PDB file of C-alpha atoms and ligand atoms in Angstrom:
ATOM      1  CA  UNK A   1     166.040  55.237 187.937  1.00 98.00           C
ATOM      2  CA  UNK A   2     163.316  53.215 186.164  1.00 98.00           C
ATOM      3  CA  UNK A   3     161.768  50.451 188.207  1.00 98.00           C
ATOM      4  CA  UNK A   4     159.237  48.138 186.210  1.00 98.00           C
ATOM      5  CA  UNK A   5     156.982  45.508 187.569  1.00 98.00           C
ATOM      6  CA  UNK A   6     157.473  42.299 185.678  1.00 98.00           C
ATOM      7  CA  UNK A   7     154.858  40.267 188.003  1.00 98.00           C
ATOM      8  CA  UNK A   8     154.990  38.455 191.453  1.00 98.00           C
ATOM      9  CA  UNK A   9     158.204  39.886 192.682  1.00 98.00           C
ATOM     10  CA  UNK A  10     160.305  40.391 189.735  1.00 98.00           C
ATOM     11  CA  UNK A  11     161.214  43.887 189.018  1.00 98.00           C
ATOM     12  CA  UNK A  12     163.992  45.111 186.462  1.00 98.00           C
ATOM     13  CA  UNK A  13     165.793  48.500 186.954  1.00 98.00           C
ATOM     14  CA  UNK A  14     167.180  50.529 184.564  1.00 98.00           C
ATOM     15  CA  UNK A  15     169.669  53.509 185.451  1.00 98.00           C
ATOM     16  CA  UNK A  16     172.879  55.150 183.956  1.00 95.00           C
ATOM     17  CA  UNK A  17     172.729  52.525 181.439  1.00 97.00           C
ATOM     18  CA  UNK A  18     172.644  49.551 183.818  1.00 98.00           C
ATOM     19  CA  UNK A  19     170.142  46.906 184.028  1.00 98.00           C
ATOM     20  CA  UNK A  20     169.518  44.929 186.795  1.00 98.00           C
ATOM     21  CA  UNK A  21     166.860  42.056 187.339  1.00 98.00           C
ATOM     22  CA  UNK A  22     165.598  41.204 190.896  1.00 98.00           C
ATOM     23  CA  UNK A  23     163.787  37.731 191.499  1.00 98.00           C
ATOM     24  CA  UNK A  24     163.166  36.755 188.024  1.00 98.00           C
ATOM     25  CA  UNK A  25     160.013  34.302 188.466  1.00 98.00           C
ATOM     26  CA  UNK A  26     158.653  34.406 184.935  1.00 98.00           C
ATOM     27  CA  UNK A  27     158.355  31.000 183.195  1.00 98.00           C
ATOM     28  CA  UNK A  28     155.218  29.724 184.779  1.00 97.00           C
ATOM     29  CA  UNK A  29     154.120  32.816 185.844  1.00 97.00           C
ATOM     30  CA  UNK A  30     151.011  33.619 183.697  1.00 94.00           C
ATOM     31  CA  UNK A  31     151.082  37.205 184.776  1.00 94.00           C
ATOM     32  CA  UNK A  32     154.875  37.576 183.734  1.00 96.00           C
ATOM     33  CA  UNK A  33     155.293  40.803 181.099  1.00 94.00           C
ATOM     34  CA  UNK A  34     158.753  39.477 180.115  1.00 96.00           C
ATOM     35  CA  UNK A  35     160.278  36.037 178.295  1.00 97.00           C
ATOM     36  CA  UNK A  36     163.270  35.168 180.063  1.00 98.00           C
ATOM     37  CA  UNK A  37     164.921  34.792 176.396  1.00 97.00           C
ATOM     38  CA  UNK A  38     164.330  38.710 176.275  1.00 97.00           C
ATOM     39  CA  UNK A  39     165.878  40.177 179.299  1.00 98.00           C
ATOM     40  CA  UNK A  40     169.200  41.991 178.978  1.00 98.00           C
ATOM     41  CA  UNK A  41     170.523  42.581 182.355  1.00 98.00           C
ATOM     42  CA  UNK A  42     174.302  43.209 184.037  1.00 98.00           C
ATOM     43  CA  UNK A  43     173.019  41.421 187.186  1.00 98.00           C
ATOM     44  CA  UNK A  44     170.751  39.283 188.841  1.00 98.00           C
ATOM     45  CA  UNK A  45     169.858  39.871 192.491  1.00 99.00           C
ATOM     46  CA  UNK A  46     168.045  36.898 194.065  1.00 98.00           C
ATOM     47  CA  UNK A  47     166.200  37.139 197.783  1.00 98.00           C
ATOM     48  CA  UNK A  48     166.318  33.473 198.397  1.00 98.00           C
ATOM     49  CA  UNK A  49     165.806  30.130 197.027  1.00 98.00           C
ATOM     50  CA  UNK A  50     161.946  29.797 196.440  1.00 98.00           C
ATOM     51  CA  UNK A  51     161.237  28.705 192.959  1.00 97.00           C
ATOM     52  CA  UNK A  52     158.784  31.703 192.386  1.00 98.00           C
ATOM     53  CA  UNK A  53     162.266  34.283 193.350  1.00 98.00           C
ATOM     54  CA  UNK A  54     164.790  32.095 191.862  1.00 98.00           C
ATOM     55  CA  UNK A  55     162.711  31.426 188.829  1.00 98.00           C
ATOM     56  CA  UNK A  56     164.750  32.007 185.683  1.00 98.00           C
ATOM     57  CA  UNK A  57     167.493  33.394 187.366  1.00 98.00           C
ATOM     58  CA  UNK A  58     170.274  30.842 186.798  1.00 98.00           C
ATOM     59  CA  UNK A  59     168.945  30.854 182.769  1.00 98.00           C
ATOM     60  CA  UNK A  60     169.118  34.890 182.848  1.00 98.00           C
ATOM     61  CA  UNK A  61     172.359  35.202 184.362  1.00 98.00           C
ATOM     62  CA  UNK A  62     174.056  32.426 182.122  1.00 98.00           C
ATOM     63  CA  UNK A  63     172.716  33.848 178.686  1.00 98.00           C
ATOM     64  CA  UNK A  64     174.218  37.165 179.700  1.00 98.00           C
ATOM     65  CA  UNK A  65     177.279  36.086 181.346  1.00 98.00           C
ATOM     66  CA  UNK A  66     175.577  38.497 184.433  1.00 98.00           C
ATOM     67  CA  UNK A  67     176.735  38.284 187.984  1.00 98.00           C
ATOM     68  CA  UNK A  68     173.914  36.227 190.307  1.00 98.00           C
ATOM     69  CA  UNK A  69     173.881  38.341 193.615  1.00 98.00           C
ATOM     70  CA  UNK A  70     172.648  36.492 196.276  1.00 98.00           C
ATOM     71  CA  UNK A  71     172.809  35.301 200.307  1.00 98.00           C
ATOM     72  CA  UNK A  72     175.743  33.003 200.380  1.00 98.00           C
ATOM     73  CA  UNK A  73     174.381  29.511 200.523  1.00 98.00           C
ATOM     74  CA  UNK A  74     171.858  30.433 197.344  1.00 98.00           C
ATOM     75  CA  UNK A  75     175.010  32.121 195.781  1.00 98.00           C
ATOM     76  CA  UNK A  76     177.011  28.895 196.360  1.00 98.00           C
ATOM     77  CA  UNK A  77     174.121  27.358 194.140  1.00 98.00           C
ATOM     78  CA  UNK A  78     173.792  29.519 191.653  1.00 98.00           C
ATOM     79  CA  UNK A  79     178.216  29.365 190.917  1.00 98.00           C
ATOM     80  CA  UNK A  80     177.640  25.305 191.156  1.00 98.00           C
ATOM     81  CA  UNK A  81     174.521  25.479 188.729  1.00 98.00           C
ATOM     82  CA  UNK A  82     177.597  27.424 186.118  1.00 98.00           C
ATOM     83  CA  UNK A  83     176.419  31.080 186.917  1.00 98.00           C
ATOM     84  CA  UNK A  84     179.196  33.470 187.985  1.00 98.00           C
ATOM     85  CA  UNK A  85     177.839  34.872 191.644  1.00 98.00           C
ATOM     86  CA  UNK A  86     178.856  37.301 194.041  1.00 98.00           C
ATOM     87  CA  UNK A  87     178.100  35.914 197.294  1.00 98.00           C
ATOM     88  CA  UNK A  88     176.441  38.713 200.376  1.00 98.00           C
ATOM     89  CA  UNK A  89     175.506  38.211 203.602  1.00 98.00           C
ATOM     90  CA  UNK A  90     172.589  40.248 205.821  1.00 98.00           C
ATOM     91  CA  UNK A  91     173.692  43.496 206.902  1.00 98.00           C
ATOM     92  CA  UNK A  92     176.426  43.456 204.418  1.00 98.00           C
ATOM     93  CA  UNK A  93     177.093  46.003 201.451  1.00 98.00           C
ATOM     94  CA  UNK A  94     179.114  46.202 198.819  1.00 98.00           C
ATOM     95  CA  UNK A  95     179.508  48.723 195.930  1.00 98.00           C
ATOM     96  CA  UNK A  96     179.332  47.202 192.423  1.00 98.00           C
ATOM     97  CA  UNK A  97     179.987  49.080 189.333  1.00 97.00           C
ATOM     98  CA  UNK A  98     175.922  49.811 188.942  1.00 98.00           C
ATOM     99  CA  UNK A  99     175.602  50.855 192.771  1.00 98.00           C
ATOM    100  CA  UNK A 100     175.383  49.876 196.383  1.00 98.00           C
ATOM    101  CA  UNK A 101     173.729  46.865 197.524  1.00 98.00           C
ATOM    102  CA  UNK A 102     172.849  46.003 201.250  1.00 98.00           C
ATOM    103  CA  UNK A 103     171.131  42.732 202.528  1.00 98.00           C
ATOM    104  CA  UNK A 104     168.659  43.189 204.794  1.00 98.00           C
ATOM    105  CA  UNK A 105     166.652  40.539 207.138  1.00 98.00           C
ATOM    106  CA  UNK A 106     163.650  38.660 205.874  1.00 98.00           C
ATOM    107  CA  UNK A 107     161.369  36.210 207.927  1.00 98.00           C
ATOM    108  CA  UNK A 108     160.957  33.481 205.672  1.00 98.00           C
ATOM    109  CA  UNK A 109     162.820  30.225 204.675  1.00 98.00           C
ATOM    110  CA  UNK A 110     164.742  29.526 201.833  1.00 98.00           C
ATOM    111  CA  UNK A 111     165.223  26.376 199.778  1.00 98.00           C
ATOM    112  CA  UNK A 112     165.446  25.246 196.246  1.00 97.00           C
ATOM    113  CA  UNK A 113     163.471  22.355 195.037  1.00 95.00           C
ATOM    114  CA  UNK A 114     164.995  19.874 193.602  1.00 93.00           C
ATOM    115  CA  UNK A 115     162.298  17.299 193.169  1.00 92.00           C
ATOM    116  CA  UNK A 116     160.819  16.789 196.549  1.00 94.00           C
ATOM    117  CA  UNK A 117     163.935  17.368 198.010  1.00 95.00           C
ATOM    118  CA  UNK A 118     164.749  20.543 199.334  1.00 96.00           C
ATOM    119  CA  UNK A 119     168.241  22.216 199.101  1.00 97.00           C
ATOM    120  CA  UNK A 120     168.653  24.538 201.828  1.00 97.00           C
ATOM    121  CA  UNK A 121     169.849  28.094 200.808  1.00 98.00           C
ATOM    122  CA  UNK A 122     170.464  29.806 203.656  1.00 96.00           C
ATOM    123  CA  UNK A 123     168.533  32.717 205.084  1.00 98.00           C
ATOM    124  CA  UNK A 124     166.635  34.663 202.798  1.00 98.00           C
ATOM    125  CA  UNK A 125     166.883  38.505 202.727  1.00 98.00           C
ATOM    126  CA  UNK A 126     165.653  41.781 201.613  1.00 98.00           C
ATOM    127  CA  UNK A 127     167.805  44.446 199.289  1.00 98.00           C
ATOM    128  CA  UNK A 128     168.364  47.705 199.292  1.00 98.00           C
ATOM    129  CA  UNK A 129     169.862  49.042 195.718  1.00 98.00           C
ATOM    130  CA  UNK A 130     170.978  52.365 195.594  1.00 98.00           C
ATOM    131  CA  UNK A 131     172.021  53.837 192.018  1.00 98.00           C
ATOM    132  CA  UNK A 132     172.986  57.230 191.262  1.00 97.00           C
ATOM    133  CA  UNK A 133     171.627  58.325 195.169  1.00 97.00           C
ATOM    134  CA  UNK A 134     168.507  56.707 194.931  1.00 98.00           C
ATOM    135  CA  UNK A 135     167.363  53.712 197.426  1.00 98.00           C
ATOM    136  CA  UNK A 136     164.773  50.746 196.326  1.00 98.00           C
ATOM    137  CA  UNK A 137     164.077  48.748 199.195  1.00 99.00           C
ATOM    138  CA  UNK A 138     162.826  45.297 197.681  1.00 99.00           C
ATOM    139  CA  UNK A 139     161.895  43.337 200.988  1.00 99.00           C
ATOM    140  CA  UNK A 140     161.522  39.955 199.940  1.00 98.00           C
ATOM    141  CA  UNK A 141     159.194  37.437 201.236  1.00 98.00           C
ATOM    142  CA  UNK A 142     159.144  38.486 204.836  1.00 98.00           C
ATOM    143  CA  UNK A 143     156.755  38.950 207.576  1.00 98.00           C
ATOM    144  CA  UNK A 144     156.145  41.834 209.642  1.00 98.00           C
ATOM    145  CA  UNK A 145     159.274  42.580 211.655  1.00 98.00           C
ATOM    146  CA  UNK A 146     160.161  45.365 214.185  1.00 98.00           C
ATOM    147  CA  UNK A 147     163.643  45.977 212.732  1.00 98.00           C
ATOM    148  CA  UNK A 148     161.992  47.307 209.180  1.00 98.00           C
ATOM    149  CA  UNK A 149     162.434  50.504 211.591  1.00 98.00           C
ATOM    150  CA  UNK A 150     166.117  50.293 211.801  1.00 98.00           C
ATOM    151  CA  UNK A 151     166.157  49.950 208.081  1.00 98.00           C
ATOM    152  CA  UNK A 152     163.794  53.069 207.469  1.00 98.00           C
ATOM    153  CA  UNK A 153     166.110  55.255 210.513  1.00 98.00           C
ATOM    154  CA  UNK A 154     169.392  54.260 208.680  1.00 98.00           C
ATOM    155  CA  UNK A 155     168.593  54.778 205.051  1.00 98.00           C
ATOM    156  CA  UNK A 156     166.674  57.260 202.891  1.00 98.00           C
ATOM    157  CA  UNK A 157     164.053  54.612 201.117  1.00 98.00           C
ATOM    158  CA  UNK A 158     163.052  56.306 198.009  1.00 98.00           C
ATOM    159  CA  UNK A 159     160.485  53.256 197.012  1.00 98.00           C
ATOM    160  CA  UNK A 160     160.059  50.431 198.804  1.00 99.00           C
ATOM    161  CA  UNK A 161     158.892  46.990 197.099  1.00 99.00           C
ATOM    162  CA  UNK A 162     156.367  45.493 199.735  1.00 99.00           C
ATOM    163  CA  UNK A 163     154.877  41.762 199.699  1.00 99.00           C
ATOM    164  CA  UNK A 164     151.208  42.032 200.587  1.00 98.00           C
ATOM    165  CA  UNK A 165     149.532  38.599 199.526  1.00 98.00           C
ATOM    166  CA  UNK A 166     149.842  37.200 202.738  1.00 98.00           C
ATOM    167  CA  UNK A 167     149.996  33.401 203.875  1.00 98.00           C
ATOM    168  CA  UNK A 168     153.478  33.241 202.945  1.00 98.00           C
ATOM    169  CA  UNK A 169     154.056  36.721 203.775  1.00 98.00           C
ATOM    170  CA  UNK A 170     153.000  40.011 205.254  1.00 98.00           C
ATOM    171  CA  UNK A 171     149.098  40.655 204.398  1.00 98.00           C
ATOM    172  CA  UNK A 172     147.533  43.765 204.144  1.00 98.00           C
ATOM    173  CA  UNK A 173     147.785  45.168 207.341  1.00 98.00           C
ATOM    174  CA  UNK A 174     151.024  43.936 208.059  1.00 99.00           C
ATOM    175  CA  UNK A 175     152.063  45.790 205.119  1.00 99.00           C
ATOM    176  CA  UNK A 176     150.621  49.192 206.160  1.00 98.00           C
ATOM    177  CA  UNK A 177     152.313  48.922 209.329  1.00 98.00           C
ATOM    178  CA  UNK A 178     155.521  48.206 207.635  1.00 98.00           C
ATOM    179  CA  UNK A 179     154.986  51.800 205.890  1.00 98.00           C
ATOM    180  CA  UNK A 180     155.089  53.201 208.991  1.00 98.00           C
ATOM    181  CA  UNK A 181     158.449  51.715 210.188  1.00 98.00           C
ATOM    182  CA  UNK A 182     159.960  52.352 206.784  1.00 98.00           C
ATOM    183  CA  UNK A 183     158.587  55.432 205.850  1.00 98.00           C
ATOM    184  CA  UNK A 184     159.561  55.496 202.301  1.00 98.00           C
ATOM    185  CA  UNK A 185     158.836  57.963 199.710  1.00 98.00           C
ATOM    186  CA  UNK A 186     156.630  55.550 197.452  1.00 98.00           C
ATOM    187  CA  UNK A 187     155.730  52.464 197.999  1.00 99.00           C
ATOM    188  CA  UNK A 188     154.758  49.485 194.828  1.00 99.00           C
ATOM    189  CA  UNK A 189     152.646  46.295 195.929  1.00 99.00           C
ATOM    190  CA  UNK A 190     154.094  43.075 195.299  1.00 98.00           C
ATOM    191  CA  UNK A 191     153.658  39.435 195.654  1.00 98.00           C
ATOM    192  CA  UNK A 192     149.794  38.837 195.397  1.00 98.00           C
ATOM    193  CA  UNK A 193     147.118  37.451 193.058  1.00 98.00           C
ATOM    194  CA  UNK A 194     150.183  35.259 191.233  1.00 97.00           C
ATOM    195  CA  UNK A 195     148.244  32.172 192.963  1.00 96.00           C
ATOM    196  CA  UNK A 196     144.988  31.851 194.182  1.00 97.00           C
ATOM    197  CA  UNK A 197     145.957  31.535 197.581  1.00 98.00           C
ATOM    198  CA  UNK A 198     147.576  35.247 197.984  1.00 98.00           C
ATOM    199  CA  UNK A 199     144.931  36.687 196.363  1.00 98.00           C
ATOM    200  CA  UNK A 200     144.008  40.025 197.925  1.00 98.00           C
ATOM    201  CA  UNK A 201     141.989  43.673 196.961  1.00 98.00           C
ATOM    202  CA  UNK A 202     145.183  45.639 195.766  1.00 98.00           C
ATOM    203  CA  UNK A 203     142.945  48.586 196.079  1.00 98.00           C
ATOM    204  CA  UNK A 204     142.435  48.034 199.934  1.00 98.00           C
ATOM    205  CA  UNK A 205     146.398  48.284 200.120  1.00 98.00           C
ATOM    206  CA  UNK A 206     146.595  51.388 198.032  1.00 98.00           C
ATOM    207  CA  UNK A 207     143.863  53.557 199.799  1.00 98.00           C
ATOM    208  CA  UNK A 208     145.342  52.289 203.484  1.00 98.00           C
ATOM    209  CA  UNK A 209     148.575  53.534 202.378  1.00 98.00           C
ATOM    210  CA  UNK A 210     147.064  57.104 200.761  1.00 98.00           C
ATOM    211  CA  UNK A 211     145.068  57.426 203.997  1.00 98.00           C
ATOM    212  CA  UNK A 212     148.415  57.347 205.872  1.00 98.00           C
ATOM    213  CA  UNK A 213     150.305  59.789 203.571  1.00 98.00           C
ATOM    214  CA  UNK A 214     152.045  57.653 201.391  1.00 98.00           C
ATOM    215  CA  UNK A 215     152.037  57.647 197.913  1.00 98.00           C
ATOM    216  CA  UNK A 216     151.492  54.005 196.716  1.00 98.00           C
ATOM    217  CA  UNK A 217     151.618  53.121 193.035  1.00 98.00           C
ATOM    218  CA  UNK A 218     149.906  49.866 191.588  1.00 98.00           C
ATOM    219  CA  UNK A 219     151.997  48.776 188.959  1.00 98.00           C
ATOM    220  CA  UNK A 220     150.301  46.135 186.515  1.00 98.00           C
ATOM    221  CA  UNK A 221     153.337  43.754 184.952  1.00 98.00           C
ATOM    222  CA  UNK A 222     154.831  45.868 182.374  1.00 98.00           C
ATOM    223  CA  UNK A 223     154.469  49.181 183.924  1.00 98.00           C
ATOM    224  CA  UNK A 224     157.013  51.149 185.500  1.00 98.00           C
ATOM    225  CA  UNK A 225     157.458  54.126 187.612  1.00 98.00           C
ATOM    226  CA  UNK A 226     160.451  56.492 188.044  1.00 98.00           C
ATOM    227  CA  UNK A 227     162.184  57.395 191.041  1.00 96.00           C
TER     228      UNK A 227
HETATM  229 NI1   NI B 301     159.209  32.492 199.308  1.00 75.59          NI
HETATM  230 MN1   MN B 302     157.410  34.240 197.293  1.00 75.59          MN
END
């Protein structure tokens, strides 16, 4: 499995001839490594309704006739806006042709803004994606929570993608504690430095993870890691 960081919380995951994108916030992200029109995918996974996660998801899904996979209320919103959609919810798993997806809790909000008006899109989530026996955990936007321990106990996590930017999500200290709970084989930080309010020193996270005995890979947009 190849996991490419595309900026912010967006990852392109390639395995077994399939291509999946998570949280494709590309337009409006100066640090994004992809243009929405260049994205070729079989599925678009959306963790919650915020603009920096839905991003270009609806456009990309329509361009590719790809399935949007999201929590029920957000899936319904995407379907209403012209995409194919597969609704799921927290705790549920489903076997797709490309692999298995299970949604996990995330402590955050979820709404699409239409002008000044929030259209609420249910609960936010994280995602466990298993392809060819390897599991990636994309935590979505979340604060630290104790049930991450359950996620780590119930699943062998080959790669964890964790937000570290603080303000809207876990900051560095909490994200390091999350590593203890999840016990991933490898971690890639996300959701930092995109905006001034989430600027952090990623090297502090990387050094902390290393001190705890975890493999941390800091990816620049466009770079990838193999799982
Ligand atoms: Ni968010
Ligand atoms: Mn966000």
